[in-house]
Short mmCIF file of C-alpha atoms and ligand atoms in Angstrom, two decimals:
data_model
loop_
_atom_site.label_atom_id
_atom_site.label_comp_id
_atom_site.label_asym_id
_atom_site.label_seq_id
_atom_site.Cartn_x
_atom_site.Cartn_y
_atom_site.Cartn_z
CA MET E 1 129.80 98.55 126.44
CA ALA E 2 129.64 95.29 128.50
CA VAL E 3 127.58 95.44 131.83
CA PRO E 4 126.85 92.65 134.24
CA SER E 5 123.39 91.56 133.34
CA SER E 6 122.24 91.94 137.00
CA SER E 7 123.10 95.64 137.38
CA VAL E 8 120.69 97.91 139.05
CA PHE E 9 120.38 101.23 137.28
CA ASP E 10 118.77 104.56 138.33
CA CYS E 11 117.08 104.57 135.09
CA ILE E 12 116.55 102.41 131.97
CA VAL E 13 115.33 104.10 128.86
CA LEU E 14 113.76 101.68 126.44
CA GLY E 15 114.26 102.61 122.86
CA ALA E 16 117.25 104.44 121.32
CA GLY E 17 115.40 106.60 118.83
CA ILE E 18 115.95 110.38 119.11
CA GLN E 19 113.57 110.82 122.07
CA GLY E 20 115.06 107.99 124.16
CA SER E 21 118.60 108.95 123.33
CA PHE E 22 117.84 112.61 124.44
CA THR E 23 116.23 111.42 127.67
CA ALA E 24 119.21 109.17 128.32
CA TYR E 25 121.62 112.12 127.69
CA HIS E 26 119.67 114.33 130.13
CA LEU E 27 119.53 111.47 132.86
CA ALA E 28 123.35 111.24 132.38
CA LYS E 29 123.72 114.94 132.77
CA ASN E 30 121.80 114.67 136.08
CA HIS E 31 124.33 112.05 137.22
CA LYS E 32 121.87 109.13 137.00
CA LYS E 33 123.25 105.79 136.13
CA THR E 34 121.35 105.06 133.00
CA LEU E 35 120.99 102.18 130.58
CA LEU E 36 119.70 102.85 127.03
CA LEU E 37 118.25 99.73 125.49
CA GLU E 38 117.54 99.27 121.82
CA GLN E 39 116.12 96.15 120.01
CA PHE E 40 118.14 96.67 116.83
CA PRO E 41 121.87 96.93 116.28
CA LEU E 42 122.69 100.63 115.99
CA PRO E 43 122.42 102.72 113.68
CA HIS E 44 119.13 101.36 112.20
CA SER E 45 116.52 102.63 109.91
CA ARG E 46 113.40 100.63 111.14
CA GLY E 47 111.82 103.27 113.25
CA SER E 48 111.29 106.95 112.93
CA SER E 49 114.54 108.77 113.58
CA HIS E 50 116.72 107.76 110.77
CA GLY E 51 117.42 109.67 107.56
CA GLN E 52 119.54 112.88 107.11
CA THR E 53 117.08 115.56 107.37
CA ARG E 54 114.31 117.03 109.53
CA ILE E 55 112.51 120.32 109.56
CA ILE E 56 112.98 122.66 112.52
CA ARG E 57 110.53 125.66 112.82
CA ARG E 58 108.81 127.78 115.51
CA ALA E 59 106.02 128.17 113.01
CA TYR E 60 103.11 126.27 114.91
CA ALA E 61 99.50 126.96 115.20
CA GLU E 62 99.70 125.42 118.83
CA ASP E 63 101.30 128.26 120.86
CA PHE E 64 102.63 125.80 123.46
CA TYR E 65 104.92 124.20 120.85
CA THR E 66 106.17 127.72 119.67
CA ASN E 67 107.05 128.42 123.31
CA MET E 68 108.73 125.18 123.59
CA MET E 69 110.88 125.70 120.54
CA GLU E 70 112.65 128.59 122.43
CA GLU E 71 114.46 126.11 124.86
CA SER E 72 114.69 123.49 122.12
CA TYR E 73 116.86 125.64 119.85
CA GLN E 74 119.00 126.30 122.86
CA LEU E 75 119.53 122.71 123.59
CA TRP E 76 120.31 121.98 120.00
CA ALA E 77 122.96 124.77 120.09
CA GLU E 78 124.26 123.12 123.51
CA LEU E 79 124.72 119.65 121.77
CA GLU E 80 126.40 121.37 118.79
CA LYS E 81 128.81 122.87 121.12
CA GLU E 82 129.51 119.74 123.11
CA SER E 83 129.89 117.50 120.06
CA GLY E 84 131.54 119.96 117.79
CA VAL E 85 129.11 118.82 114.92
CA LYS E 86 126.89 121.21 113.08
CA LEU E 87 123.33 119.97 113.18
CA TYR E 88 121.14 122.87 112.34
CA ARG E 89 121.10 124.64 108.95
CA LYS E 90 119.18 127.98 109.08
CA THR E 91 117.29 128.27 105.63
CA GLY E 92 113.97 129.90 106.77
CA LEU E 93 110.75 128.03 106.71
CA VAL E 94 108.12 129.06 104.11
CA VAL E 95 104.50 128.44 104.91
CA ILE E 96 102.03 128.66 102.04
CA ALA E 97 98.23 128.35 102.37
CA PRO E 98 94.94 129.47 100.80
CA PRO E 99 93.80 132.94 101.80
CA GLY E 100 92.09 133.23 105.09
CA ASN E 101 93.42 129.83 106.13
CA GLU E 102 92.97 129.60 109.98
CA GLU E 103 95.99 127.74 110.71
CA PHE E 104 98.12 130.02 108.67
CA GLU E 105 96.73 133.01 110.47
CA THR E 106 97.22 131.56 113.81
CA ILE E 107 100.90 130.64 113.00
CA TRP E 108 101.76 134.18 112.27
CA LYS E 109 99.80 135.52 115.17
CA ASN E 110 101.75 133.35 117.42
CA LEU E 111 105.18 134.45 116.11
CA GLU E 112 104.04 138.15 115.96
CA GLU E 113 102.97 138.22 119.65
CA ARG E 114 106.28 136.68 120.75
CA LYS E 115 108.16 139.11 118.46
CA LEU E 116 109.75 136.15 116.66
CA PRO E 117 111.33 136.77 113.37
CA TRP E 118 109.05 136.16 110.46
CA GLU E 119 107.87 138.02 107.31
CA SER E 120 104.82 137.94 105.05
CA LEU E 121 105.82 137.29 101.48
CA MET E 122 103.94 138.90 98.77
CA GLN E 123 103.30 136.96 95.53
CA GLU E 124 105.99 139.13 93.55
CA GLN E 125 108.54 138.79 96.28
CA PHE E 126 107.85 135.04 96.46
CA LYS E 127 108.39 134.54 92.69
CA GLN E 128 111.66 136.42 92.78
CA LYS E 129 112.99 134.56 95.91
CA TYR E 130 111.79 131.26 94.62
CA PRO E 131 111.55 131.18 90.80
CA GLY E 132 110.83 127.43 90.50
CA PHE E 133 108.17 127.32 93.06
CA SER E 134 104.80 128.21 91.53
CA LEU E 135 102.29 129.55 94.01
CA ASN E 136 98.53 129.56 93.03
CA PRO E 137 97.67 133.35 92.29
CA GLU E 138 95.52 133.74 95.25
CA GLU E 139 97.66 131.86 97.72
CA VAL E 140 99.50 133.44 100.66
CA ALA E 141 103.05 132.80 102.05
CA GLY E 142 105.08 133.77 104.99
CA CYS E 143 108.67 132.95 106.19
CA ASP E 144 109.74 131.74 109.62
CA HIS E 145 113.24 133.13 109.55
CA ASP E 146 114.66 130.73 112.15
CA GLY E 147 113.20 127.70 110.45
CA GLY E 148 115.60 125.22 108.72
CA VAL E 149 117.03 121.73 108.50
CA LEU E 150 118.40 119.45 111.26
CA SER E 151 120.96 116.69 110.34
CA ALA E 152 118.96 113.92 111.80
CA ASP E 153 121.39 111.04 111.57
CA LYS E 154 124.25 113.09 112.79
CA ALA E 155 122.09 114.39 115.65
CA LEU E 156 121.17 110.90 116.85
CA ARG E 157 124.87 109.90 116.61
CA ALA E 158 126.00 112.90 118.61
CA VAL E 159 123.58 112.72 121.39
CA GLN E 160 124.33 109.11 121.94
CA GLU E 161 128.18 109.79 121.82
CA GLN E 162 127.71 112.54 124.44
CA PHE E 163 125.60 110.13 126.59
CA LEU E 164 128.41 107.48 126.36
CA LYS E 165 131.00 110.17 127.34
CA MET E 166 128.98 110.90 130.50
CA GLY E 167 129.24 107.34 131.46
CA GLY E 168 125.87 106.10 130.12
CA VAL E 169 125.39 102.66 128.90
CA ILE E 170 124.03 101.80 125.47
CA ARG E 171 123.00 98.01 124.81
CA ASP E 172 121.73 97.43 121.29
CA GLY E 173 120.46 94.37 119.83
CA GLU E 174 118.49 93.78 122.97
CA LYS E 175 114.78 93.73 122.56
CA VAL E 176 112.78 94.07 125.61
CA LYS E 177 110.49 91.11 125.93
CA HIS E 178 109.02 91.62 129.41
CA ILE E 179 108.71 94.38 132.09
CA GLN E 180 107.82 93.56 135.56
CA PRO E 181 106.78 96.79 137.43
CA GLY E 182 107.54 97.37 140.99
CA GLN E 183 109.80 99.63 143.26
CA VAL E 184 112.53 98.15 141.15
CA VAL E 185 111.42 97.73 137.69
CA LYS E 186 112.71 94.34 136.07
CA VAL E 187 113.37 94.40 132.37
CA THR E 188 113.86 91.29 130.51
CA THR E 189 115.41 91.33 127.10
CA ASN E 190 116.23 88.48 124.49
CA SER E 191 119.54 88.01 126.40
CA SER E 192 119.61 89.79 129.74
CA VAL E 193 117.78 90.82 132.78
CA PHE E 194 118.19 94.37 133.94
CA GLU E 195 116.85 96.29 136.94
CA ALA E 196 116.23 100.03 137.69
CA GLU E 197 114.41 102.38 139.89
CA HIS E 198 112.91 104.08 137.01
CA LEU E 199 111.91 103.25 133.48
CA VAL E 200 111.21 105.47 130.66
CA ILE E 201 109.50 104.04 127.50
CA THR E 202 110.17 105.69 124.17
CA ALA E 203 109.45 102.90 121.92
CA GLY E 204 108.31 104.74 118.86
CA PRO E 205 105.92 102.75 116.69
CA TRP E 206 106.44 99.74 119.01
CA ALA E 207 104.98 101.75 122.05
CA GLN E 208 101.62 100.08 122.10
CA LYS E 209 103.30 96.63 121.75
CA VAL E 210 105.41 97.44 124.86
CA LEU E 211 102.56 99.07 126.80
CA SER E 212 99.72 96.57 126.23
CA PRO E 213 101.27 93.95 128.65
CA LEU E 214 101.49 96.79 131.23
CA GLY E 215 97.58 97.17 130.99
CA LEU E 216 97.69 100.47 129.08
CA GLU E 217 95.92 100.91 125.74
CA LEU E 218 96.56 104.37 124.14
CA PRO E 219 94.90 105.73 120.95
CA LEU E 220 98.01 105.45 118.90
CA LYS E 221 98.00 104.84 115.13
CA THR E 222 101.33 103.78 113.37
CA LEU E 223 101.52 104.97 109.83
CA ARG E 224 103.81 104.12 107.01
CA ILE E 225 105.37 107.19 105.61
CA ASN E 226 106.56 107.20 102.04
CA VAL E 227 109.54 109.74 102.05
CA CYS E 228 109.88 110.78 98.38
CA TYR E 229 112.68 112.49 96.49
CA TRP E 230 112.21 114.32 93.20
CA LYS E 231 114.62 115.24 90.48
CA GLU E 232 114.82 118.21 87.91
CA LYS E 233 113.57 117.50 84.45
CA ILE E 234 116.71 119.04 83.06
CA PRO E 235 119.55 118.79 85.83
CA GLY E 236 120.72 122.18 87.01
CA LYS E 237 118.36 124.11 84.64
CA SER E 238 115.54 125.19 86.90
CA GLY E 239 117.59 127.12 89.57
CA LEU E 240 115.90 125.04 92.34
CA LEU E 241 119.19 123.87 93.57
CA GLN E 242 120.12 127.38 94.67
CA ASN E 243 116.69 128.45 95.68
CA PHE E 244 114.71 125.51 97.02
CA PRO E 245 113.19 126.49 100.43
CA THR E 246 112.37 124.48 103.37
CA PHE E 247 108.51 124.75 103.18
CA LEU E 248 105.12 123.60 104.51
CA ALA E 249 102.07 123.77 102.35
CA VAL E 250 98.98 123.81 104.54
CA ASN E 251 95.76 122.75 102.70
CA PRO E 252 97.20 123.22 99.11
CA ASN E 253 94.48 123.86 96.65
CA GLY E 254 92.15 123.91 99.61
CA GLU E 255 92.58 120.17 100.26
CA GLU E 256 92.78 118.81 103.78
CA HIS E 257 96.32 117.74 103.97
CA GLU E 258 99.83 119.16 104.24
CA VAL E 259 102.85 118.73 102.16
CA TYR E 260 106.42 119.61 103.19
CA GLY E 261 109.68 119.94 101.40
CA LEU E 262 113.50 120.44 102.10
CA PRO E 263 116.28 121.46 100.13
CA SER E 264 118.53 118.82 98.25
CA GLN E 265 120.71 117.03 100.81
CA GLU E 266 120.36 113.28 101.06
CA TYR E 267 120.82 112.64 97.37
CA PRO E 268 122.59 115.14 95.05
CA GLY E 269 120.18 117.00 92.91
CA LEU E 270 117.12 115.37 94.47
CA PHE E 271 114.62 117.28 96.48
CA LYS E 272 112.63 115.92 99.45
CA ILE E 273 108.88 116.66 99.10
CA CYS E 274 106.53 114.67 101.21
CA PHE E 275 102.96 114.09 102.18
CA HIS E 276 102.41 114.62 105.87
CA GLY E 277 100.61 111.26 106.76
CA GLY E 278 100.16 107.88 105.49
CA ASN E 279 98.40 104.48 105.84
CA GLU E 280 98.25 102.49 108.90
CA ALA E 281 100.93 99.69 109.13
CA ASP E 282 102.61 97.56 111.50
CA PRO E 283 106.24 98.72 111.90
CA GLU E 284 107.31 95.07 111.46
CA ALA E 285 105.55 95.05 107.95
CA ARG E 286 105.98 98.53 106.76
CA GLU E 287 107.64 97.52 103.39
CA LEU E 288 104.71 95.37 102.41
CA GLN E 289 102.72 97.54 100.17
CA ASP E 290 101.08 97.86 96.75
CA LYS E 291 102.56 99.41 93.75
CA PRO E 292 103.77 102.96 94.40
CA ASN E 293 101.70 104.36 91.55
CA GLU E 294 98.57 103.21 93.24
CA ILE E 295 99.19 104.60 96.55
CA GLN E 296 97.02 107.58 97.28
CA ASP E 297 99.47 109.85 99.18
CA ILE E 298 102.06 109.49 96.30
CA GLN E 299 99.35 110.26 93.86
CA ILE E 300 98.63 113.51 95.68
CA LEU E 301 102.26 114.28 95.80
CA CYS E 302 102.69 113.76 92.09
CA LYS E 303 99.80 116.19 91.44
CA PHE E 304 101.31 118.69 94.04
CA VAL E 305 104.85 118.48 92.29
CA SER E 306 103.55 119.10 88.81
CA GLN E 307 101.56 121.96 89.89
CA TYR E 308 103.87 123.75 92.31
CA PHE E 309 107.29 122.63 90.74
CA PRO E 310 106.73 122.28 87.11
CA ASP E 311 110.56 121.98 86.53
CA LEU E 312 110.70 118.56 88.55
CA HIS E 313 109.63 115.28 87.14
CA PRO E 314 106.15 114.58 88.50
CA LYS E 315 107.15 111.03 89.60
CA PRO E 316 109.52 110.49 92.59
CA ALA E 317 112.94 109.23 91.89
CA VAL E 318 113.41 107.59 95.26
CA ILE E 319 110.85 106.43 97.82
CA GLU E 320 111.90 105.42 101.29
CA GLN E 321 109.89 104.34 104.34
CA CYS E 322 109.71 105.75 107.90
CA MET E 323 107.04 105.60 110.67
CA TYR E 324 104.70 108.07 112.32
CA THR E 325 103.20 107.12 115.63
CA SER E 326 100.04 109.50 115.85
CA THR E 327 97.65 110.43 118.53
CA PRO E 328 94.12 111.57 117.65
CA ASP E 329 94.98 115.33 118.28
CA CYS E 330 98.52 114.86 116.92
CA ASN E 331 99.94 116.00 120.24
CA PHE E 332 102.63 114.06 122.04
CA ILE E 333 102.32 111.94 125.13
CA LEU E 334 104.60 112.88 127.95
CA ASP E 335 103.30 111.32 131.06
CA TYR E 336 103.53 108.75 133.83
CA HIS E 337 102.08 105.39 133.49
CA PRO E 338 98.71 105.69 135.23
CA LEU E 339 99.40 102.84 137.63
CA HIS E 340 103.18 102.74 137.88
CA LYS E 341 104.61 106.19 138.88
CA ASN E 342 108.17 105.06 138.27
CA ILE E 343 107.39 104.45 134.56
CA VAL E 344 107.33 107.40 132.22
CA ILE E 345 106.00 107.34 128.78
CA GLY E 346 107.18 109.37 125.78
CA SER E 347 105.13 108.66 122.82
CA GLY E 348 102.79 109.82 119.96
CA PHE E 349 105.14 112.23 118.47
CA SER E 350 102.77 112.38 115.34
CA GLY E 351 105.41 113.03 112.79
CA HIS E 352 106.74 116.30 114.27
CA GLY E 353 108.70 115.41 117.35
CA PHE E 354 112.19 115.51 116.14
CA LYS E 355 112.77 119.25 116.39
CA LEU E 356 111.49 119.19 120.00
CA SER E 357 113.48 115.91 120.91
CA PRO E 358 116.21 117.78 123.14
CA LEU E 359 113.29 119.30 125.33
CA VAL E 360 111.25 116.11 125.17
CA GLY E 361 114.21 114.30 126.60
CA LYS E 362 114.72 116.83 129.37
CA ILE E 363 111.18 116.72 130.32
CA LEU E 364 110.93 112.92 130.28
CA CYS E 365 114.19 112.98 132.40
CA GLU E 366 112.67 115.42 134.79
CA LEU E 367 109.44 113.40 135.18
CA SER E 368 111.62 110.40 135.87
CA ILE E 369 113.70 112.11 138.53
CA GLY E 370 110.76 113.81 140.29
CA LYS E 371 111.55 117.22 139.08
CA GLN E 372 108.47 119.49 137.99
CA PRO E 373 108.92 120.61 134.32
CA ILE E 374 108.41 124.26 133.78
CA TYR E 375 105.97 123.53 130.91
CA ASP E 376 102.33 122.85 131.19
CA LEU E 377 102.02 119.24 130.37
CA LYS E 378 98.19 119.01 129.99
CA PRO E 379 98.27 118.91 126.25
CA PHE E 380 100.38 115.75 126.59
CA SER E 381 98.63 113.99 129.37
CA ILE E 382 97.26 110.42 128.97
CA THR E 383 94.07 111.38 130.86
CA ARG E 384 93.07 113.82 127.86
CA PHE E 385 91.99 110.77 125.79
CA LYS E 386 89.27 109.79 128.16
CA THR E 387 87.03 112.51 126.95
CA GLN E 388 87.55 111.68 123.38
C1 LIG F 401 109.33 110.69 107.15
C2 LIG F 401 109.34 111.43 108.51
C3 LIG F 401 109.54 112.79 108.37
C4 LIG F 401 109.70 113.40 109.61
N1 LIG F 401 109.80 114.89 109.60
C5 LIG F 401 109.96 115.58 110.79
C6 LIG F 401 110.39 116.85 110.66
O1 LIG F 401 110.57 117.41 109.62
N2 LIG F 401 110.48 117.62 111.78
C7 LIG F 401 110.23 117.10 113.05
O2 LIG F 401 110.28 117.68 114.03
N3 LIG F 401 109.75 115.76 113.06
C8 LIG F 401 109.68 115.04 111.99
N4 LIG F 401 109.43 113.70 111.99
C9 LIG F 401 109.15 113.12 113.37
C10 LIG F 401 110.35 112.62 114.11
O3 LIG F 401 111.17 112.08 113.30
C11 LIG F 401 109.77 111.54 115.13
O4 LIG F 401 108.86 112.24 115.99
C12 LIG F 401 110.89 111.06 115.89
O5 LIG F 401 111.94 110.56 115.23
C13 LIG F 401 110.25 109.85 116.93
O6 LIG F 401 111.40 109.45 117.55
P1 LIG F 401 111.10 108.17 118.71
O7 LIG F 401 112.37 108.08 119.52
O8 LIG F 401 109.76 108.43 119.45
O9 LIG F 401 111.00 106.93 117.81
P2 LIG F 401 111.95 105.95 117.13
O10 LIG F 401 112.96 106.72 116.42
O11 LIG F 401 111.16 104.97 116.25
O12 LIG F 401 112.75 105.14 118.17
C14 LIG F 401 112.14 104.17 119.08
C15 LIG F 401 113.10 103.08 119.30
O13 LIG F 401 112.70 102.13 120.27
C16 LIG F 401 113.15 100.90 119.89
N5 LIG F 401 112.20 99.81 120.42
C17 LIG F 401 110.92 99.73 120.39
N6 LIG F 401 110.58 98.65 121.02
C18 LIG F 401 111.57 98.11 121.64
C19 LIG F 401 111.83 96.99 122.49
N7 LIG F 401 110.86 96.15 122.73
N8 LIG F 401 113.03 96.72 122.95
C20 LIG F 401 114.14 97.56 122.56
N9 LIG F 401 114.06 98.70 121.93
C21 LIG F 401 112.70 98.85 121.26
C22 LIG F 401 112.96 100.96 118.35
O14 LIG F 401 113.82 99.96 117.77
C23 LIG F 401 113.53 102.40 118.12
O15 LIG F 401 114.86 102.43 117.81
C24 LIG F 401 109.33 112.97 110.97
C25 LIG F 401 109.10 111.44 110.86
C26 LIG F 401 109.08 110.77 109.68
C27 LIG F 401 108.87 109.33 109.73
#
């Protein structure tokens, strides 16, 4: 949509990934004249919000996320209703772990205390329900019944469309080159200058590049994620197409990592099984990497797949890239810029921010318009890093 380049907005949101788009949507709902700026032509696949699927779950070891998911589910349902697009598919989310695993125990304690629907799965039950999924004999499993799959691309499109319907303005292909803080913030892009009373920065893996010139260094790491899809050895034979669960494997074989998986959706007959993590990389250079066979996280996945899913080829059929922006404690950053209170920052989503994005957007909007969010934002504060 064309706007005069000298317009003054109530708020500019920098970055049209899922977090920025939901922030802009909530600002527009609050009748704020809002501009959403994006450096790439939309849609694009250079950040963290692209692709067709993301896991949604209440199963968290940190109870504050479990609490926040309550409202997040409601906000997802609201967007589904407004847009008429189905975004959430309930499949249940299976968590597996070695016996006595602390994270596993805490997850179920959190769900149980809140009387949320979950069930512990005995080995025999698990075998019957998921015939192609081989648990280690001593491993434990549980199911978060409200867990499932979000349609990521559709969600991004839906929230941006609703924002536009409410009078919001999106300008894509506008890379922000300079921010001049002040009572009115001046934002210069490659082709225009915009002004607003408030700015929200949701720049995903580019956050540090945007924040450094504003005098803020955050302990963010940007990681290249290899998104792997796996096919059956004999198509249709394993029964996995009918029974593949959305899952999270915590410390499989007692190793210090997590693997997650989702039923076939992106590519017919291919299952998404990924390593939760990756190697540090600049978002501008994420495709530059060594041979897939020599990458450690893919080697770990090959071993995982051959052991847990013996009916799948133990080599990925498709590998795509995405980016995580991770903090040291893997909790988000939702806070004001320490020196400029009309600049709000949403960052560090550490590979698990999609499911919470409707609520993250609401919180960032509230911070920006001076409304006190009902959640305790201490786990998301910038000051927490000073003690680390
Ligand atoms: C492989 C993978 C799997 C994941 N799985 C899950 C999951 O199952 N469940 C879950 O909840 N979460 C998951 N996540 C995490 C979730 O997708 C992210 O937390 C979320 O997408 C982050 O969104 P964002 O808006 O912060 O970042 P982004 O989507 O990267 O958006 C930031 C935007 O800012 C723009 N930008 C940056 N700098 C500028 C500038 N100077 N000028 C203009 N625009 C700029 C960028 O181009 C980009 O579009 C996963 C992430 C990945 C990568």
